[in-house]
Coordinates of C-alpha atoms and ligand atoms in Angstrom, one line a residue:
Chain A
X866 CA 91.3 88.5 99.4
X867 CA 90.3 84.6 99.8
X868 CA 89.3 83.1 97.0
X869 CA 88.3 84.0 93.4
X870 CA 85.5 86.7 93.2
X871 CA 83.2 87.2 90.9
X872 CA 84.2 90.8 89.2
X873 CA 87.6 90.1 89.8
X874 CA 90.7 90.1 87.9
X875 CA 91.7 86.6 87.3
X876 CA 95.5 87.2 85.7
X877 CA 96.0 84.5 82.4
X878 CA 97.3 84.1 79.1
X879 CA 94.9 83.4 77.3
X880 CA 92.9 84.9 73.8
X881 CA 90.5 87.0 75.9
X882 CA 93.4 88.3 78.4
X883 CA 95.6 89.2 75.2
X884 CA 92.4 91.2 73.7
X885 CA 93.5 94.8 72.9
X886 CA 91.8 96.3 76.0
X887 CA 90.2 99.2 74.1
X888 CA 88.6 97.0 71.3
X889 CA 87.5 94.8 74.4
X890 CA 85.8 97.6 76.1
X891 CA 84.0 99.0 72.7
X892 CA 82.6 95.4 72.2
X893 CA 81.6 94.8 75.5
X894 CA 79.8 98.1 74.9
X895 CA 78.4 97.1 71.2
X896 CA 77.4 93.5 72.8
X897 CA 75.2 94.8 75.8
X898 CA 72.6 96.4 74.1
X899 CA 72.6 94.0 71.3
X900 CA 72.0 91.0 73.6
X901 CA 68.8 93.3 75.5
X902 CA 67.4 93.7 71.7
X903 CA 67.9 90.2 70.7
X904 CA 65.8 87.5 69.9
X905 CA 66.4 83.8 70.6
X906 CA 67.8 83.0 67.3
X907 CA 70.7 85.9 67.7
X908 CA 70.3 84.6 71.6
X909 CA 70.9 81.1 71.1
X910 CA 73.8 82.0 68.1
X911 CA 75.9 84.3 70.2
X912 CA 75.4 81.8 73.7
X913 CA 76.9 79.4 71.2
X914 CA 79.9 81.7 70.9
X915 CA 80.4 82.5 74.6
X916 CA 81.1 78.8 75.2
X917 CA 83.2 77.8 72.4
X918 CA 85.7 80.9 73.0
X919 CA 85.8 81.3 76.3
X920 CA 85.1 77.7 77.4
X921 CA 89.2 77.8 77.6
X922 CA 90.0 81.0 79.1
X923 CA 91.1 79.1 82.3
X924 CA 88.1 81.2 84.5
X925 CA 87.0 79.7 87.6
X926 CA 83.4 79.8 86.4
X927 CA 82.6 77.3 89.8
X928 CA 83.5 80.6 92.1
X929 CA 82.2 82.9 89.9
X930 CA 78.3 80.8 89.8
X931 CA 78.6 80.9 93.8
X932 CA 79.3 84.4 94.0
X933 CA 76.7 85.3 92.3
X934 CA 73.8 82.4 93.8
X935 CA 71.7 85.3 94.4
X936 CA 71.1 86.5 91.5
X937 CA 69.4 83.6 90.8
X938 CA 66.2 85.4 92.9
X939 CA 66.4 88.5 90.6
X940 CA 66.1 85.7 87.7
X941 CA 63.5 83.9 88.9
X942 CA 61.4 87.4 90.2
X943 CA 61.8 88.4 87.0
X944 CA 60.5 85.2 85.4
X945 CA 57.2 84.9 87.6
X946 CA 56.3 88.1 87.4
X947 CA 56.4 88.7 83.4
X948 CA 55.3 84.7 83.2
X949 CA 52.1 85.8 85.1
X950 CA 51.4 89.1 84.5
X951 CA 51.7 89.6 80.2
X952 CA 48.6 88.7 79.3
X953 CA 48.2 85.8 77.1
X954 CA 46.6 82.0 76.7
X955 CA 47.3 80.3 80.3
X956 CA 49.3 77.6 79.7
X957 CA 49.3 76.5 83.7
X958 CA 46.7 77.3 86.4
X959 CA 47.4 76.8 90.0
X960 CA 44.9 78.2 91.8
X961 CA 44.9 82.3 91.6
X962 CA 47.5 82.9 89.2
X963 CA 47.9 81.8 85.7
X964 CA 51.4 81.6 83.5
X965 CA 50.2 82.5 80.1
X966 CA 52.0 81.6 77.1
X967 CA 53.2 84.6 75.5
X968 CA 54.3 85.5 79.3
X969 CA 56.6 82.6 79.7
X970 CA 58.5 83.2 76.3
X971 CA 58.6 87.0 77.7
X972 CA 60.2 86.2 81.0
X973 CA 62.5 83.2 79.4
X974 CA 63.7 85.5 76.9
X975 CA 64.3 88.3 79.6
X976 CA 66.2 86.1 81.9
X977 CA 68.0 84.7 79.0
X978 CA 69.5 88.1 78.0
X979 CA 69.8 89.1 81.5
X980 CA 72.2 86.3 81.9
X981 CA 74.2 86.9 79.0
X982 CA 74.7 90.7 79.6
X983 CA 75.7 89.7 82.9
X984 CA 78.3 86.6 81.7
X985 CA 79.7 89.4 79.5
X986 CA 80.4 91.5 81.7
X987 CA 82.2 89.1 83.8
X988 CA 84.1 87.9 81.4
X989 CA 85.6 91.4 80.2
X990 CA 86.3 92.1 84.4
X991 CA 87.9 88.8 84.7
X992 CA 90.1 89.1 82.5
X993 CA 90.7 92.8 81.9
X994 CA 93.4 94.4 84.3
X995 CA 92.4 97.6 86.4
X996 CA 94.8 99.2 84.2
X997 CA 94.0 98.5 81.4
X998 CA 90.2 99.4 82.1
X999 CA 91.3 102.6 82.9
X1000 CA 93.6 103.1 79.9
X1001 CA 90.8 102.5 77.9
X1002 CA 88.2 104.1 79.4
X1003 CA 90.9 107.2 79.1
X1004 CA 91.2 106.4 75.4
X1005 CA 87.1 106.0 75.2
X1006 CA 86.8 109.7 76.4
X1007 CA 89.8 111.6 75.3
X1008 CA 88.2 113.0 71.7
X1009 CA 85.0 114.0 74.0
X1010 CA 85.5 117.9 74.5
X1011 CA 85.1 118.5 78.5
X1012 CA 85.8 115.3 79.7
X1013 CA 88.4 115.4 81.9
X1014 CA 89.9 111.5 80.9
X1015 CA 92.6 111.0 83.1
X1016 CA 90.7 112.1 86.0
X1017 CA 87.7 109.7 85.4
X1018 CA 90.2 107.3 84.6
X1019 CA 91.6 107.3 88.4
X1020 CA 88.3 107.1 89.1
X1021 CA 87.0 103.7 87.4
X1022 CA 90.1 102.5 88.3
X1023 CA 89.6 103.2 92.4
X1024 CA 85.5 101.6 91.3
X1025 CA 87.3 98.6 89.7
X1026 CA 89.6 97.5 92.8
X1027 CA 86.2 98.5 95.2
X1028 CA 83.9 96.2 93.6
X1029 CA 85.5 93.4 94.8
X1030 CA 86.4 94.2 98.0
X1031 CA 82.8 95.0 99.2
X1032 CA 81.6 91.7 98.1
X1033 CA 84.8 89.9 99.5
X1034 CA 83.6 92.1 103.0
X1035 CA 80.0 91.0 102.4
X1036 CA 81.4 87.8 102.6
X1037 CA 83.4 88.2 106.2
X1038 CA 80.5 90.0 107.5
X1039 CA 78.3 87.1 106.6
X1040 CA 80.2 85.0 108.5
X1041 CA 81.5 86.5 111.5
X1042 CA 77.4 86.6 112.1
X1043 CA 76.7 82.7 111.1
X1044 CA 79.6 82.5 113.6
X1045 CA 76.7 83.4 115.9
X1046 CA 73.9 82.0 114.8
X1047 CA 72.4 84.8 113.2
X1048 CA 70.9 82.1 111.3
X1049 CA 68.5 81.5 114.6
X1050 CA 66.8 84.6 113.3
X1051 CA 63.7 84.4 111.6
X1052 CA 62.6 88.0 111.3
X1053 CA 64.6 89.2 108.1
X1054 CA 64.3 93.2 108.9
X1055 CA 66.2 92.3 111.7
X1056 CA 69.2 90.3 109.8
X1057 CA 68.9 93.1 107.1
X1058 CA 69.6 96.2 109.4
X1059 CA 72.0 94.0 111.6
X1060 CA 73.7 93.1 108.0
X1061 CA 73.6 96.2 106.7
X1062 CA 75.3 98.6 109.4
X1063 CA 78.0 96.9 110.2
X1064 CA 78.9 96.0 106.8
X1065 CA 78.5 99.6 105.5
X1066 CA 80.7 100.8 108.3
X1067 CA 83.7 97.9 107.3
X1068 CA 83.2 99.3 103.6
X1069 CA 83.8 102.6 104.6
X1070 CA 86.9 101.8 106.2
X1071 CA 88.0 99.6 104.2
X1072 CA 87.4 101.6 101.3
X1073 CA 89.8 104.6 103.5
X1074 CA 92.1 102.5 104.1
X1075 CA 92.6 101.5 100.3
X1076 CA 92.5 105.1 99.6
X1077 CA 95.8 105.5 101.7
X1078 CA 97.5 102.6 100.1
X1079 CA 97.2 103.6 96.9
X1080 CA 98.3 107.7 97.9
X1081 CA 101.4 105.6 99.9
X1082 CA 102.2 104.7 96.4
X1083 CA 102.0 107.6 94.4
X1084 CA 99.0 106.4 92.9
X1085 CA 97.9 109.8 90.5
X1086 CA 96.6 110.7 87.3
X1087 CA 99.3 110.3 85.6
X1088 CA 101.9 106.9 85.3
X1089 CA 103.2 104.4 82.5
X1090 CA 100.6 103.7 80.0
X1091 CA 99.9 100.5 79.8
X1092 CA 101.9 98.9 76.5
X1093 CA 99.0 98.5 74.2
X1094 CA 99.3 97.3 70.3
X1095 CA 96.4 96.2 68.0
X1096 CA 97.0 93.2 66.0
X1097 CA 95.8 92.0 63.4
X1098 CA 94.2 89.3 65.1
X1099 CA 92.5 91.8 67.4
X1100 CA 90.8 93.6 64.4
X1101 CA 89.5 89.9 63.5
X1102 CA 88.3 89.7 67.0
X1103 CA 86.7 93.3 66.3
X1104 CA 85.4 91.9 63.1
X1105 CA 83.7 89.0 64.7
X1106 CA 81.9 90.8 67.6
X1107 CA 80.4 93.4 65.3
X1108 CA 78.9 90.8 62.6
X1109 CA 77.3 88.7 65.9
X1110 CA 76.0 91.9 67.0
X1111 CA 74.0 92.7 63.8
X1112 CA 73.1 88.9 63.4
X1113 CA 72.0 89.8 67.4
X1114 CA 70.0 93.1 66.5
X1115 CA 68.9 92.0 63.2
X1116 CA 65.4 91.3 63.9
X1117 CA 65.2 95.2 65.0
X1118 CA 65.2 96.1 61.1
X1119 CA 64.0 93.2 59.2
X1120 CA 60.9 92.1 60.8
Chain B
X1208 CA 121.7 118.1 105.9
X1209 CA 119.1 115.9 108.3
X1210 CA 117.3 113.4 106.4
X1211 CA 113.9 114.4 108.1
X1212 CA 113.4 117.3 110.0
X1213 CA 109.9 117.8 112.2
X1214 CA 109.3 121.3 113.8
X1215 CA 106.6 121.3 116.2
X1216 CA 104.3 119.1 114.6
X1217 CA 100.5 118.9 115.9
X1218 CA 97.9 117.0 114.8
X1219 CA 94.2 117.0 115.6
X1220 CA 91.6 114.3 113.9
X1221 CA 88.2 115.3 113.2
X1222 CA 86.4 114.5 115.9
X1223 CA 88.9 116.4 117.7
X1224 CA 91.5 113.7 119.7
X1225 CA 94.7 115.3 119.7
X1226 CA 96.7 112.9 118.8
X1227 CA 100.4 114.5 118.2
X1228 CA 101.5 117.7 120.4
X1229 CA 104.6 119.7 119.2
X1230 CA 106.9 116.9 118.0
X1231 CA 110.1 118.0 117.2
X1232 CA 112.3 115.4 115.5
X1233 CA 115.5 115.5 113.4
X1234 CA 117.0 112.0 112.0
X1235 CA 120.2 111.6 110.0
X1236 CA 120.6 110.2 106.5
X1237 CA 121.7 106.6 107.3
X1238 CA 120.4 106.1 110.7
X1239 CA 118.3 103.8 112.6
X1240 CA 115.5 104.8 115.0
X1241 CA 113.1 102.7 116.9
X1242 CA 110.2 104.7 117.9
X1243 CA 108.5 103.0 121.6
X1244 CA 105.2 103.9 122.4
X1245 CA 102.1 102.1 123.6
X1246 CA 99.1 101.2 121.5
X1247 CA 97.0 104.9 120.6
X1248 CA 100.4 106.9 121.3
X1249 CA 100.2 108.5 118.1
X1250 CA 102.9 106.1 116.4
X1251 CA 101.0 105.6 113.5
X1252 CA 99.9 109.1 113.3
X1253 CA 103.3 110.2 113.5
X1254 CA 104.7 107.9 110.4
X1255 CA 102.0 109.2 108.0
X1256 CA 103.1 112.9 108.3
X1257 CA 106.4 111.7 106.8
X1258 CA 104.7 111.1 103.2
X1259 CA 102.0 113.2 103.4
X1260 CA 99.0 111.0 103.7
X1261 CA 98.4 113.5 106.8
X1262 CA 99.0 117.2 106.7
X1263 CA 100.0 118.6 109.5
X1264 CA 97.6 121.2 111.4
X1265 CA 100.6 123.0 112.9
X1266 CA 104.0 122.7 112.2
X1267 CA 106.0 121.0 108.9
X1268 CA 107.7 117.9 108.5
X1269 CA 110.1 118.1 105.9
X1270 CA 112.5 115.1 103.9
X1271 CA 116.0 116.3 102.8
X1272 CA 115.3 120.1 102.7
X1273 CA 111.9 119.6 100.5
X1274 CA 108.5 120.3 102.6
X1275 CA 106.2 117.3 102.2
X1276 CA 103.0 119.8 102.0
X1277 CA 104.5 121.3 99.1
X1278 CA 105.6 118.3 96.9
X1279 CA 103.8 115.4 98.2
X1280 CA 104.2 112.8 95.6
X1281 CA 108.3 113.2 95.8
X1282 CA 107.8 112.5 100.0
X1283 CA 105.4 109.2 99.2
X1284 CA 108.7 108.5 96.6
X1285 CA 111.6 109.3 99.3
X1286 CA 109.4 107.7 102.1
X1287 CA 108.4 103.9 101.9
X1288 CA 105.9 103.1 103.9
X1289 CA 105.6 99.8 105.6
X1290 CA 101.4 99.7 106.9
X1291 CA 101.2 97.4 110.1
X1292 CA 98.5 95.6 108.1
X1293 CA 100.1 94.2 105.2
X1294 CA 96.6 93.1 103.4
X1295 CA 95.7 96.8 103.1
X1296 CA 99.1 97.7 101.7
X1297 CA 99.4 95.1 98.7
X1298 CA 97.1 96.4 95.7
X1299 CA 98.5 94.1 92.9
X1300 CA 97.0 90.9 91.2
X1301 CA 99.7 89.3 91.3
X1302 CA 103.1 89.7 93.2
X1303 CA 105.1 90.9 90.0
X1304 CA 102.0 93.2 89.7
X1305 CA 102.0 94.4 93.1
X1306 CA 105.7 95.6 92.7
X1307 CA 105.0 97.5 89.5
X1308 CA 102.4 99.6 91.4
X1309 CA 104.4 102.0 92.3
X1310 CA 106.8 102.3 89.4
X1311 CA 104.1 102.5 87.1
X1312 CA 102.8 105.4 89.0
X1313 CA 105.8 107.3 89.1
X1314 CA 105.4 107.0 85.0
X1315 CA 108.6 105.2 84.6
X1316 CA 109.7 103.9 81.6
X1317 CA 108.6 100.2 81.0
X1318 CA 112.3 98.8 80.9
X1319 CA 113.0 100.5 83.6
X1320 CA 109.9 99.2 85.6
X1321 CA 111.2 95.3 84.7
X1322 CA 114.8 96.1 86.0
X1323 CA 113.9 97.3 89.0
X1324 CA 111.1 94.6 89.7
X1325 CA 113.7 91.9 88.7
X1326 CA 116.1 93.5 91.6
X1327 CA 113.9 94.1 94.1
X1328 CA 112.4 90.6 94.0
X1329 CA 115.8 89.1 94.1
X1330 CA 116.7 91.0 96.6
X1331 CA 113.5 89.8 99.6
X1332 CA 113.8 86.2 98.0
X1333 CA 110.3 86.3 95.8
X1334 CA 112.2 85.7 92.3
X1335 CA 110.1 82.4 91.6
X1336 CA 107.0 83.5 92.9
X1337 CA 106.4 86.4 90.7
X1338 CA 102.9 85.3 89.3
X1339 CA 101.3 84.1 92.6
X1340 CA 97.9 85.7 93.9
X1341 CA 99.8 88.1 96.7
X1342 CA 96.7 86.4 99.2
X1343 CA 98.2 82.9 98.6
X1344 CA 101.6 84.2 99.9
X1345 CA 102.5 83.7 103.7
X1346 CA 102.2 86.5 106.5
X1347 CA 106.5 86.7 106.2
X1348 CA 106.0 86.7 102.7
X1349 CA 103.5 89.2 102.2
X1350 CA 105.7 91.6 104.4
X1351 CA 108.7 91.0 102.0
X1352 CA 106.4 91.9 99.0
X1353 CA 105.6 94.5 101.0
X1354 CA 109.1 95.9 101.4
X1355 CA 110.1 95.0 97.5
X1356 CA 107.0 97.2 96.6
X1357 CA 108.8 100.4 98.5
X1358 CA 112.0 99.2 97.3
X1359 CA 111.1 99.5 93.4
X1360 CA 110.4 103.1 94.0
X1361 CA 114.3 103.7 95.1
X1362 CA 112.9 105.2 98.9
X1363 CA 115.7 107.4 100.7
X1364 CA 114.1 106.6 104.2
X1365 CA 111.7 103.3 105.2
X1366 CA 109.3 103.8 108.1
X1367 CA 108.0 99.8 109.5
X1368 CA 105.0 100.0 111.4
X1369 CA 104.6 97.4 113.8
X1370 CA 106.3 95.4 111.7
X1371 CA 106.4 92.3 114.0
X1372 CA 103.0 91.8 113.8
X1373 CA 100.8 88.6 113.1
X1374 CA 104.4 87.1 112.4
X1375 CA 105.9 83.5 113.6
X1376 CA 109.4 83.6 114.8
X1377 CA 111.0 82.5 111.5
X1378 CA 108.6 85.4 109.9
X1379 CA 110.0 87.9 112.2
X1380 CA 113.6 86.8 111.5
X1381 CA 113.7 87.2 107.9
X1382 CA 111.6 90.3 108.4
X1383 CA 114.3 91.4 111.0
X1384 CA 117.0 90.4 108.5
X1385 CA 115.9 92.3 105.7
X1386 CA 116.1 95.7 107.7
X1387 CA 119.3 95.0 108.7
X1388 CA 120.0 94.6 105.2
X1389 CA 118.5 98.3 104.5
X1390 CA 120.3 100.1 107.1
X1391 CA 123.8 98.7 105.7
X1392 CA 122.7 99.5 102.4
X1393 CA 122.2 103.0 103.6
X1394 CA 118.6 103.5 104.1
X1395 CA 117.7 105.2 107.0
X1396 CA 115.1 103.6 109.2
X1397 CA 112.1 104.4 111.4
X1398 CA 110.7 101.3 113.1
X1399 CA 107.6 101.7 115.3
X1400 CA 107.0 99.0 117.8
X1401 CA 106.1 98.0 121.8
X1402 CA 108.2 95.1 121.3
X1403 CA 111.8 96.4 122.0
X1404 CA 113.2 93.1 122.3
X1405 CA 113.2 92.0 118.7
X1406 CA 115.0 95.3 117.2
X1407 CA 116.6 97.7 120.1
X1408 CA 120.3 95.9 119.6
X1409 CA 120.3 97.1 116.1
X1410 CA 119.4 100.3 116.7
X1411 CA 120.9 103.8 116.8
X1412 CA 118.7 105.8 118.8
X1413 CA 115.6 105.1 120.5
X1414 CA 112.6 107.5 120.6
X1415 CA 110.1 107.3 123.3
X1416 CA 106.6 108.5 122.3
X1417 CA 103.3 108.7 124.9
X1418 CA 100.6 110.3 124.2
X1419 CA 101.5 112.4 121.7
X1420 CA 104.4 113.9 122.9
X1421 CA 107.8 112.8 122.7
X1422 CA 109.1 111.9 126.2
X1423 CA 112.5 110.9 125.7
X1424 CA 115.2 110.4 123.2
X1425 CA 118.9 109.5 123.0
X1426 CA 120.7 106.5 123.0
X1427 CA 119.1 103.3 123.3
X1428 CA 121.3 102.0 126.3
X1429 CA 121.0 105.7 127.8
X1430 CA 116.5 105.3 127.6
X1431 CA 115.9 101.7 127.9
X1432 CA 115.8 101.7 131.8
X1433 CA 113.4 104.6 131.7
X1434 CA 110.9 103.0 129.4
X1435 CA 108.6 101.0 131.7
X1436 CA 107.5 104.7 132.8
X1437 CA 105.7 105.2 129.6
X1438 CA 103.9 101.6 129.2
X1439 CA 106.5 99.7 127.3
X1440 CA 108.0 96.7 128.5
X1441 CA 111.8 96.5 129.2
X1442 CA 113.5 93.7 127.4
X1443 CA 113.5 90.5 129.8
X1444 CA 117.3 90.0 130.0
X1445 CA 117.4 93.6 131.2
X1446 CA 114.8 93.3 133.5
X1447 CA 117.0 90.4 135.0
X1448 CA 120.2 92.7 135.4
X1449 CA 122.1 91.2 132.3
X1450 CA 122.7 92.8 128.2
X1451 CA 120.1 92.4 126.0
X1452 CA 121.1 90.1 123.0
X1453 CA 121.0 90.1 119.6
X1454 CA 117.6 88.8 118.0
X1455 CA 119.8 86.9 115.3
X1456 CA 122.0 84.4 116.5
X1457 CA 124.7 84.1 113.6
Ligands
ADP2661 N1 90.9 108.2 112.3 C1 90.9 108.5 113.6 N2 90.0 109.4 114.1 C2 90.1 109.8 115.4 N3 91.0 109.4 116.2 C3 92.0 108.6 115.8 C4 92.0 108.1 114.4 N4 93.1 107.3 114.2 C5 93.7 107.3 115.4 N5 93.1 108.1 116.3 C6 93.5 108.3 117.7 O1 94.8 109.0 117.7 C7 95.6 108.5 118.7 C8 96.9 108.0 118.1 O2 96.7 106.8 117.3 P1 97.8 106.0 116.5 O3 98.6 107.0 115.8 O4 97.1 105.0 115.7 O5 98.6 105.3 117.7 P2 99.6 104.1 117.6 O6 100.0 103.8 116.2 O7 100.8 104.6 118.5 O8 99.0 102.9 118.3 C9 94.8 107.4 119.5 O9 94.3 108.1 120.6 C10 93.8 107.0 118.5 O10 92.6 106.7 119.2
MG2662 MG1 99.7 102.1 115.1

C-alpha cells in the first residue's frame, strides 16, 4: 500500500503505541462524546493536551492532513451553514446572507470538536494494531450476555484492514482517470458515476481477494491473544483521560 | 500414503464457467510437480481446492488421508499457498508482523511464534529487515516474505502460483533458489506456470492442464515435446534440437 494512509496502522514505540489497548479503546470512547459536549474552555484545555503528548508519537501527520484535504469541505459546509443560518446579531453582510454572531461561535465551536473527535480517532487507529483493536473490542463485549465477542471481533478486525485499502483504491482509481484527463470534465455527475462504478467494482474485489488471503492463513476466531499487561503507568494514563473528560463535560452540570 | 490425492474433481463458478472437469491427481510426499497450462486453464482454480478456499462441486481432494472439506483449517496449515499476486498475499504491518500472521492464527504459543519467525526469516534472507513496511520491500523480496509467511506455519506441501511473475532475473533466481531449497528439505511442491524454461530441469513430473482437464502427465522429458499442442511454449534450446539447461548456473 504506497504511502502512509490516514486510518492506518503506523507501527512505533512510542507512549501512545505502548497504551494498554483496552484502556486506549475505553478512552477513546469516554473522549468522543466529551469533546461533542464541550465548550471551548475544556476545547482549548484538551487541544492543549493532544499536542503536547502526541506531538512525539513519530505520526506522519503531513500524510495524514493530505488524506484527509476533503474534509476540509465537510468543515467549512458545516461552518457556513450554522454561521448563516442561527439566528443572531449579523456581524458581516454580503449581499443576501448574513453571518450572525452567535452563528459564528456555533459553527467555530462545531468544527472545532469535529476536528478533535476526528484527530482522536486517528490517533487511536494509528497507532493501535488490528489486533489489538480486536482483542479489545473482544474484551469490551465479553461480560455483555448474547454477544457473540470473538465473532464480532473477526469482524472489526476484517473492517480495520478494509478501511484503508478502499481509500488507498480511491486513490489508484483517482489516478488511473487523471491519467486521462478526466480532469477535462466539467460536468461532476459525470466524474461521480464514472468514479464511483469502477471504484466500487475494484473494492469489491479487492475486498474478495483479501478475504482469501486471510482464509489461506487460517485466519479464524480463535488464535494467540495478543500479550496484554496494564501498568501502572497505564492506569495514570487512564487517570488522566477521565479527569480531562470531566474538565471537558463540566459545563453540562455546572452552568 | 500419497501426499494429495484428487478424485474426479469438478468445479463450476457462479455464473456457470466450468472451469475444472474430472481432475484426477495423486502426488507423492517429497515430490516436485510443475503444472503447464495457458492463462484461464483452470491453474489457479485447481491450487485453491488444495486448502480449501474452494470446495469442490463434485469430487474430493484430500492431503495425507484427511479430506480438506472436512477439516479445512489443518489443509490451509498442511498447504502453503504462494498467490501469483504477492500484494494480496502479505496482510502484516510490518515484515516481522506479516510472518506472525499465520502463527498467531493457529493460536500458538508466543515463544513459539518468535522461534519460528526468527527461523524462517533466516532462512529467505529477511533477518535485518524485520520492521520494514512489507510495501517498501522489492518484488523478489516480497515473494520471500511471502514464502517465510507459509514456512512459519510448518506447511507439508507448497503450491507457487506463477511464481515468476513481475520478477527481474536476479528476482527469479533467488526465488528459483529458494524452492530448490524446499524440495531438498522435503517439501513437496506444486509449481504452476507457462514459463517451463525457468523450472522444468528441476522437476519430477510435469502436469499438463488445458481447459480444465488434465491432458497429459508423466515425466517431464517424456511430455515436453507434446506441450506446444496445448498453448505452452517449449523451452528454446529444445525447440533448437539440444537439452534444456539448468536455470542456475553454479
Ligand atoms: N471468479 C470467477 N468467476 C467466474 N469465472 C472465473 C473466475 N475465476 C476464474 N474464472 C474462469 O475459470 C477458468 C480458469 O481460471 P484460472 O483457474 O484462473 O486459470 P489459470 O490460473 O490457469 O490462468 C477461466 O476460464 C476463468 O475465466
Ligand atoms: Mg492463474
Amino acid at each position: 500500500m504506497a504511502g502512509a494512509l490516514a486510518f492506518c496502522f503506523q507501527p512505533g514505540e512510542s507512549a501512545l503505541h505502548r497504551f494498554d489497548p483496552r484502556l486506549k479503546t475505553v478512552s477513546l470512547l469516554l473522549l468522543s462524546p466529551s469533546i461533542m459536549a464541550s465548550l471551548p474552555a475544556g476545547l482549548a484545555v484538551f487541544s492543549f493536551a493532544l499536542v503536547a503528548f502526541t506531538g512525539r508519537a513519530g505520526l506522519d501527520w503531513k500524510a495524514a492532513v493530505y488524506n484527509l484535504r476533503y474534509f476540509g469541505f465537510l468543515l467549512a459546509a458545516v461552518f457556513l451553514s450554522r454561521a448563516i443560518f442561527t439566528p443572531g446579531k449579523p456581524v458581516l453582510v454580503l449581499g443576501p446572507v448574513a453571518f450572525t454572531d452567535l452563528g459564528v461561535f456555533s459553527g467555530a465551536l462545531f468544527c472545532w470538536r469535529l476536528i478533535l473527535v476526528t484527530t482522536t480517532g486517528l490517533i487511536y487507529a494509528a497507532t493501535t494494531h488490528s489486533r489489538e483493536i480486536r482483542a479489545a473490542v473482544e474484551w469490551l463485549l465479553s461480560p455483555v450476555p448474547w454477544i457473540p465477542e470473538k465473532r464480532v471481533g473477526v469482524m472489526v478486525g476484517l473492517v480495520v484492514r478494509l478501511i484503508p485499502m478502499i481509500l488507498d483504491q480511491a486513490g489508484k482509481t483517482i489516478s488511473a482517470q487523471k491519467a486521462r484527463c478526466v480532469e477535462c470534465r466539467k460536468n461532476p455527475y459525470y466524474r461521480l458515476t464514472h468514479f464511483a462504478l469502477p471504484m466500487l467494482r475494484q473494492i469489491i474485489k479487492r475486498a474478495d481477494q483479501l478475504a482469501l488471503a486471510l482464509a489461506a492463513r487460517c485466519y479464524n476466531e480463535s488464535g494467540t491473544p495478543p500479550a496484554m499487561i496494564i501498568r501502572p503507568v497505564d492506569w495514570w494514563g487512564a487517570g488522566a483521560v477521565l479527569v480531562l473528560c470531566l474538565i471537558m463535560i463540566r459545563a453540562v452540570f455546572i452552568p | 500414503m500419497n501426499m494429495i490425492e484428487v478424485v474426479d474433481l469438478c468445479y463450476r463458478f457462479a455464473d456457470g464457467t466450468q472451469a475444472l472437469t474430472e481432475i484426477n491427481m495423486t502426488v507423492e510426499r517429497g515430490e516436485f510437480v510443475v503444472m503447464a497450462g495457458p492463462n484461464g486453464s483452470g491453474k489457479t482454480t485447481f491450487f485453491r481446492h488444495l486448502n480449501g478456499l474452494l470446495s469442490p462441486a463434485r469430487g474430493t481432494v484430500t492431503i495425507d488421508g484427511v479430506d480438506v472439506q472436512h477439516d479445512p483449517v489443518l489443509a490451509r496449515q498442511r498447504v502453503g499457498m504462494v498467490f501469483q499476486d504477492v500484494d494480496m498475499q502479505i496482510v502484516g504491518e510490518t515484515v516481522y508482523d506479516d510472518v506472525i500472521f499465520g502463527p498467531e492464527n493457529l493460536g500458538l504459543g508466543r515463544n513459539e511464534i518468535e522461534r519460528r519467525a526468527n527461523d524462517v526469516l533466516i532462512m529467505v534472507g529477511l533477518s535485518d529487515q524485520r520492521d520494514r513496511h512489507p510495501h517498501q520491500l522489492s518484488q523478489g523480496e516480497k515473494r520471500r516474505l511471502a514464502i517465510a509467511g507459509i514456512l512459519a506455519m510448518q506447511p507439508d506441501v507448497i503450491v507457487f502460483d506463477e511464481p515468476f511473475t513481475h520478477l527481474d532475473d536476479s528476482g527469479v533466481c533467488i526465488v528459483l533458489e529458494q524452492m530448490l531449497k524446499l524440495h531438498h528439505g522435503g517439501i513437496t511442491l506444486l509449481v504452476a506456470t507457462h514459463d517451463l524454461e525457468k523450472v522444468i530441469c528441476y522437476a519430477d513430473r510435469l502436469v499438463l492442464i488445458n481447459a480444465g482437464r488434465i491432458v497429459e502427465d508423466g515425466l517431464p522429458k517424456m511430455i515436453l515435446p507434446k506441450v506446444e499442442k496445448y498453448g505452452v511454449r517449449m523451452p528454446c534450446a529444445l525447440r533448437m534440437g539440444k537439452e534444456v539447461w539448468p536455470w542456475l548456473a553454479h
